[in-house]
Short mmCIF file of C-alpha atoms and ligand atoms in Angstrom, two decimals:
data_model
loop_
_atom_site.label_atom_id
_atom_site.label_comp_id
_atom_site.label_asym_id
_atom_site.label_seq_id
_atom_site.Cartn_x
_atom_site.Cartn_y
_atom_site.Cartn_z
CA MET A 1259 30.43 134.30 107.99
CA ARG A 1260 28.54 137.53 107.34
CA HIS A 1261 29.11 139.44 104.12
CA VAL A 1262 28.65 143.18 104.54
CA LEU A 1263 28.70 145.67 101.66
CA ILE A 1264 29.67 149.17 102.80
CA LEU A 1265 28.65 151.81 100.24
CA GLY A 1266 30.56 155.08 100.56
CA ALA A 1267 33.25 153.26 102.52
CA ASN A 1268 35.54 156.28 102.84
CA GLY A 1269 32.86 158.34 104.57
CA ALA A 1270 33.61 159.41 108.13
CA ILE A 1271 31.02 157.17 109.83
CA ALA A 1272 31.69 154.28 107.44
CA ARG A 1273 35.38 154.30 108.40
CA LEU A 1274 34.43 153.96 112.08
CA VAL A 1275 32.03 151.09 111.33
CA ARG A 1276 34.72 149.38 109.28
CA ASN A 1277 37.12 149.57 112.25
CA ASN A 1278 34.49 148.07 114.55
CA LEU A 1279 33.73 145.19 112.16
CA LYS A 1280 37.36 144.45 111.30
CA ALA A 1281 37.89 143.37 114.89
CA GLN A 1282 35.31 140.59 114.46
CA ALA A 1283 36.30 137.15 113.20
CA ASP A 1284 33.15 136.35 111.24
CA MET A 1285 33.04 139.39 108.93
CA GLN A 1286 33.75 139.69 105.23
CA LEU A 1287 33.61 143.33 104.15
CA THR A 1288 33.25 144.75 100.67
CA LEU A 1289 34.36 148.38 100.72
CA PHE A 1290 32.68 150.20 97.83
CA LEU A 1291 33.87 153.72 97.18
CA ARG A 1292 34.77 156.26 94.55
CA ASN A 1293 38.52 156.64 94.20
CA ALA A 1294 39.67 153.43 95.89
CA GLN A 1295 43.31 154.47 96.34
CA ARG A 1296 42.26 156.41 99.46
CA ILE A 1297 42.08 153.12 101.40
CA THR A 1298 45.60 151.76 101.72
CA ASP A 1299 45.38 149.43 104.72
CA VAL A 1300 43.20 146.65 103.31
CA ASP A 1301 43.24 143.34 105.16
CA PRO A 1302 42.95 140.89 102.23
CA ALA A 1303 41.76 138.08 104.51
CA LYS A 1304 38.69 140.07 105.50
CA GLU A 1305 38.23 142.91 103.05
CA LYS A 1306 37.72 143.50 99.37
CA ILE A 1307 37.86 146.93 97.79
CA VAL A 1308 35.56 147.83 94.91
CA GLU A 1309 35.97 151.16 93.17
CA GLY A 1310 32.64 152.46 91.97
CA ASP A 1311 29.85 154.98 92.11
CA VAL A 1312 26.47 153.86 93.46
CA LEU A 1313 24.83 155.75 90.61
CA ASP A 1314 26.43 153.18 88.27
CA GLN A 1315 23.90 150.35 88.41
CA ALA A 1316 26.16 147.74 86.81
CA ALA A 1317 29.00 148.40 89.27
CA LEU A 1318 26.57 148.19 92.17
CA ASP A 1319 25.00 144.97 90.88
CA ALA A 1320 28.42 143.33 90.60
CA ALA A 1321 29.34 144.28 94.18
CA MET A 1322 25.95 143.16 95.54
CA ALA A 1323 26.28 139.47 94.64
CA ALA A 1324 26.32 137.18 97.73
CA GLN A 1325 26.07 139.98 100.31
CA ASP A 1326 24.05 139.53 103.51
CA ILE A 1327 23.77 143.16 104.65
CA VAL A 1328 24.11 146.48 102.84
CA TYR A 1329 25.13 149.59 104.78
CA ALA A 1330 24.80 152.81 102.78
CA ASN A 1331 26.69 155.83 104.12
CA LEU A 1332 26.18 158.26 101.26
CA GLY A 1333 25.77 161.96 100.72
CA GLY A 1334 24.76 163.66 97.49
CA LYS A 1335 22.04 162.16 95.33
CA ALA A 1336 20.63 159.91 98.05
CA ASP A 1337 17.34 159.37 96.20
CA GLN A 1338 18.98 158.05 93.04
CA ALA A 1339 21.35 156.02 95.17
CA ALA A 1340 18.42 154.48 97.07
CA ALA A 1341 16.62 153.57 93.84
CA ASN A 1342 19.73 151.83 92.50
CA ILE A 1343 20.41 150.05 95.80
CA ILE A 1344 16.83 148.74 96.07
CA ALA A 1345 16.91 147.47 92.48
CA SER A 1346 20.26 145.80 92.99
CA MET A 1347 19.25 144.19 96.29
CA GLN A 1348 16.07 142.81 94.74
CA LYS A 1349 17.97 141.39 91.75
CA ASN A 1350 20.48 139.73 94.05
CA LYS A 1351 17.96 138.61 96.70
CA VAL A 1352 19.70 140.61 99.44
CA ARG A 1353 17.20 141.78 102.06
CA ARG A 1354 18.87 143.72 104.90
CA LEU A 1355 19.60 147.41 104.38
CA ILE A 1356 20.92 150.10 106.72
CA PHE A 1357 20.68 153.55 105.11
CA ILE A 1358 21.76 156.87 106.63
CA THR A 1359 19.58 159.91 105.96
CA SER A 1360 19.18 162.94 108.21
CA ILE A 1361 17.30 164.49 111.08
CA GLY A 1362 14.26 166.44 109.85
CA ILE A 1363 13.05 164.38 106.87
CA TYR A 1364 9.56 163.93 108.36
CA ASP A 1365 9.39 167.43 109.91
CA GLU A 1366 9.68 165.50 113.15
CA VAL A 1367 11.86 167.99 115.04
CA PRO A 1368 9.82 169.99 117.56
CA GLY A 1369 10.11 173.55 118.83
CA LYS A 1370 12.75 176.18 118.23
CA PHE A 1371 15.38 173.61 117.30
CA GLY A 1372 13.02 172.28 114.63
CA GLU A 1373 12.67 175.77 113.16
CA TRP A 1374 16.45 176.34 113.31
CA ASN A 1375 17.17 172.92 111.79
CA ASN A 1376 14.76 173.61 108.97
CA ARG A 1377 16.34 176.99 108.27
CA MET A 1378 19.82 175.43 108.25
CA ILE A 1379 19.28 172.23 106.25
CA GLY A 1380 15.62 172.13 105.19
CA GLN A 1381 16.50 172.95 101.58
CA SER A 1382 18.90 169.98 101.32
CA LEU A 1383 16.59 167.32 102.76
CA ALA A 1384 14.56 166.53 99.61
CA PRO A 1385 16.84 163.72 98.32
CA TYR A 1386 16.93 162.07 101.78
CA ARG A 1387 13.15 162.40 102.09
CA LYS A 1388 12.67 160.74 98.72
CA ALA A 1389 15.24 158.05 99.50
CA ALA A 1390 13.43 157.18 102.73
CA ALA A 1391 10.07 157.02 100.93
CA LEU A 1392 11.47 154.68 98.26
CA ILE A 1393 13.00 152.39 100.89
CA GLU A 1394 9.80 152.35 102.96
CA GLN A 1395 7.78 151.44 99.86
CA SER A 1396 10.11 148.51 99.12
CA ASP A 1397 9.73 145.07 100.67
CA LEU A 1398 13.28 145.14 102.08
CA ASP A 1399 14.22 144.65 105.73
CA TYR A 1400 15.48 148.19 106.22
CA THR A 1401 16.69 150.41 109.01
CA ILE A 1402 16.73 154.07 108.02
CA LEU A 1403 18.86 156.25 110.29
CA ARG A 1404 18.17 159.90 111.03
CA PRO A 1405 21.16 161.19 113.01
CA ALA A 1406 21.11 164.55 114.80
CA TRP A 1407 23.91 167.06 114.10
CA LEU A 1408 27.15 165.11 113.93
CA THR A 1409 30.22 165.66 116.13
CA ASN A 1410 33.64 164.03 116.13
CA TYR A 1411 33.72 163.64 119.92
CA ASP A 1412 35.31 160.38 121.04
CA GLU A 1413 32.28 159.08 122.90
CA VAL A 1414 29.46 156.59 122.48
CA ALA A 1415 26.15 157.72 123.96
CA TYR A 1416 22.89 157.55 122.09
CA GLU A 1417 19.16 157.26 122.44
CA LYS A 1418 16.63 156.46 119.73
CA THR A 1419 13.30 157.82 118.60
CA GLN A 1420 11.10 155.91 116.18
CA LYS A 1421 9.20 157.31 113.20
CA GLY A 1422 6.06 159.07 114.44
CA GLU A 1423 7.73 160.24 117.66
CA PRO A 1424 9.09 163.78 118.12
CA PHE A 1425 12.89 163.90 117.64
CA LYS A 1426 14.89 164.26 120.86
CA GLY A 1427 18.19 166.11 121.31
CA THR A 1428 20.27 168.16 118.90
CA GLU A 1429 23.57 166.33 118.39
CA ILE A 1430 25.24 162.92 118.23
CA SER A 1431 28.83 161.74 117.78
CA ARG A 1432 29.83 159.87 114.64
CA GLN A 1433 31.23 157.21 117.01
CA SER A 1434 27.72 156.74 118.39
CA VAL A 1435 26.14 156.39 114.96
CA ALA A 1436 28.87 153.88 114.09
CA ALA A 1437 28.18 151.94 117.31
CA TYR A 1438 24.48 151.74 116.45
CA VAL A 1439 25.19 150.63 112.85
CA THR A 1440 27.58 148.00 114.21
CA ALA A 1441 24.90 146.79 116.65
CA VAL A 1442 22.38 146.38 113.82
CA ILE A 1443 24.90 144.52 111.65
CA ASN A 1444 25.58 142.18 114.57
CA GLU A 1445 21.89 141.78 115.40
CA PRO A 1446 20.03 142.19 112.09
CA THR A 1447 16.61 141.64 113.71
CA LEU A 1448 17.03 144.96 115.54
CA ASP A 1449 14.82 147.84 114.26
CA VAL A 1450 13.68 146.05 111.09
CA ARG A 1451 11.45 148.18 108.84
CA ALA A 1452 12.13 151.10 111.16
CA SER A 1453 13.27 154.68 110.72
CA VAL A 1454 15.32 155.59 113.75
CA GLY A 1455 16.27 159.04 115.02
CA LEU A 1456 19.58 159.06 116.92
CA ASP A 1457 20.74 161.70 119.39
CA LYS A 1458 22.91 162.02 122.47
CA PRO A 1459 20.79 162.00 125.64
CA GLY A 1460 20.64 165.38 127.36
CA THR A 1461 21.40 167.49 124.29
CA ASP A 1462 17.98 169.09 123.98
CA GLY A 1463 18.14 172.81 123.22
CA ASP A 1464 17.47 175.46 120.61
CA LYS A 1465 20.49 174.35 118.55
CA PRO A 1466 23.57 172.09 118.88
CA SER A 1467 25.97 173.18 121.63
CA PHE A 1468 28.81 173.76 119.17
CA TYR A 1469 26.78 176.34 117.18
N1 NAP B 2417 26.76 166.71 109.18
C1 NAP B 2417 25.70 166.43 109.93
O1 NAP B 2417 25.51 167.00 111.00
C2 NAP B 2417 24.74 165.36 109.47
C3 NAP B 2417 23.61 165.13 110.22
C4 NAP B 2417 22.77 164.08 109.84
C5 NAP B 2417 23.07 163.29 108.74
N2 NAP B 2417 24.16 163.56 107.99
C6 NAP B 2417 24.47 162.66 106.86
O2 NAP B 2417 25.07 161.49 107.38
C7 NAP B 2417 25.75 160.82 106.32
C8 NAP B 2417 27.03 160.20 106.79
O3 NAP B 2417 27.86 161.16 107.43
P1 NAP B 2417 29.45 161.12 107.23
O4 NAP B 2417 30.02 162.13 108.17
O5 NAP B 2417 29.96 159.73 107.26
O6 NAP B 2417 29.52 161.67 105.71
P2 NAP B 2417 30.75 161.75 104.71
O7 NAP B 2417 32.05 161.62 105.40
O8 NAP B 2417 30.51 162.97 103.87
O9 NAP B 2417 30.57 160.44 103.81
C9 NAP B 2417 29.67 160.36 102.75
C10 NAP B 2417 30.33 159.49 101.69
O10 NAP B 2417 29.39 159.28 100.64
C11 NAP B 2417 30.14 159.02 99.49
N3 NAP B 2417 29.32 159.16 98.29
C12 NAP B 2417 28.48 160.16 97.97
N4 NAP B 2417 27.91 159.90 96.77
C13 NAP B 2417 28.41 158.72 96.35
C14 NAP B 2417 28.22 157.91 95.20
N5 NAP B 2417 27.37 158.32 94.22
N6 NAP B 2417 28.87 156.74 95.08
C15 NAP B 2417 29.71 156.33 96.05
N7 NAP B 2417 29.96 157.04 97.18
C16 NAP B 2417 29.31 158.23 97.32
C17 NAP B 2417 31.21 160.09 99.55
O11 NAP B 2417 32.24 159.65 98.73
P3 NAP B 2417 33.50 160.56 98.27
O12 NAP B 2417 34.42 160.47 99.46
O13 NAP B 2417 33.98 159.85 97.08
O14 NAP B 2417 32.97 161.93 98.01
C18 NAP B 2417 31.57 160.13 101.04
O15 NAP B 2417 32.70 159.33 101.34
C19 NAP B 2417 25.91 161.84 105.21
O16 NAP B 2417 24.96 161.52 104.21
C20 NAP B 2417 25.50 163.14 105.86
O17 NAP B 2417 24.89 164.05 104.94
C21 NAP B 2417 25.01 164.58 108.35
#
């Protein structure tokens, strides 16, 4: 049985991952979120809901006990969240972390799209940048994700770039990010201590097609 803690469980990608994992027999999910009444369809045989804020260290520590994998799907103060998550994982001897950040945190996006991306979201990347640095400095088995611009298209198609490589493409569906997160949860040796850019193949351009 694998115990997976989903932080920010009502987030759009987290909901898709939850659906993928619920179909599997060997999963025990802890759904950690602010305002728990938003999830009404809990399967008590497989799921436990914990209401909490990741910035509350005590709440996080309590949810962390006996987990195998932590999947953080958080916006907002990602740097403070990362610091709390690392501390809690170390206290509880949990090693495997999947943490979503954003395209652009290493200035890895080339060309005109890179300039456009930086104009659009450059000013909001600092917490993600710091979160990634904290995670990389830790001794955890982490996979940091850097998705391209997110769509809600009902499709799964992705390619990866590793840290140090120029980012490819401009967009990616949330379904695709969820499929990749699900793949890592099912095969935790995949992309260990890696920071992975995710995009849909063939979406190179000066900006995402929907802009
Ligand atoms: N939009 C894009 O094109 C794009 C591109 C690359 C990366 N990203 C990033 O990808 C991530 C996942 O995307 P998404 O669509 O799933 O985002 P989302 O729907 O906004 O989900 C983020 C979740 O984080 C939760 N959260 C934030 N701070 C929290 C805290 N302190 N404690 C507990 N939960 C907290 C939010 O909870 P509440 O529901 O309680 O507010 C929300 O449910 C986001 O961080 C996003 O910024 C976005």
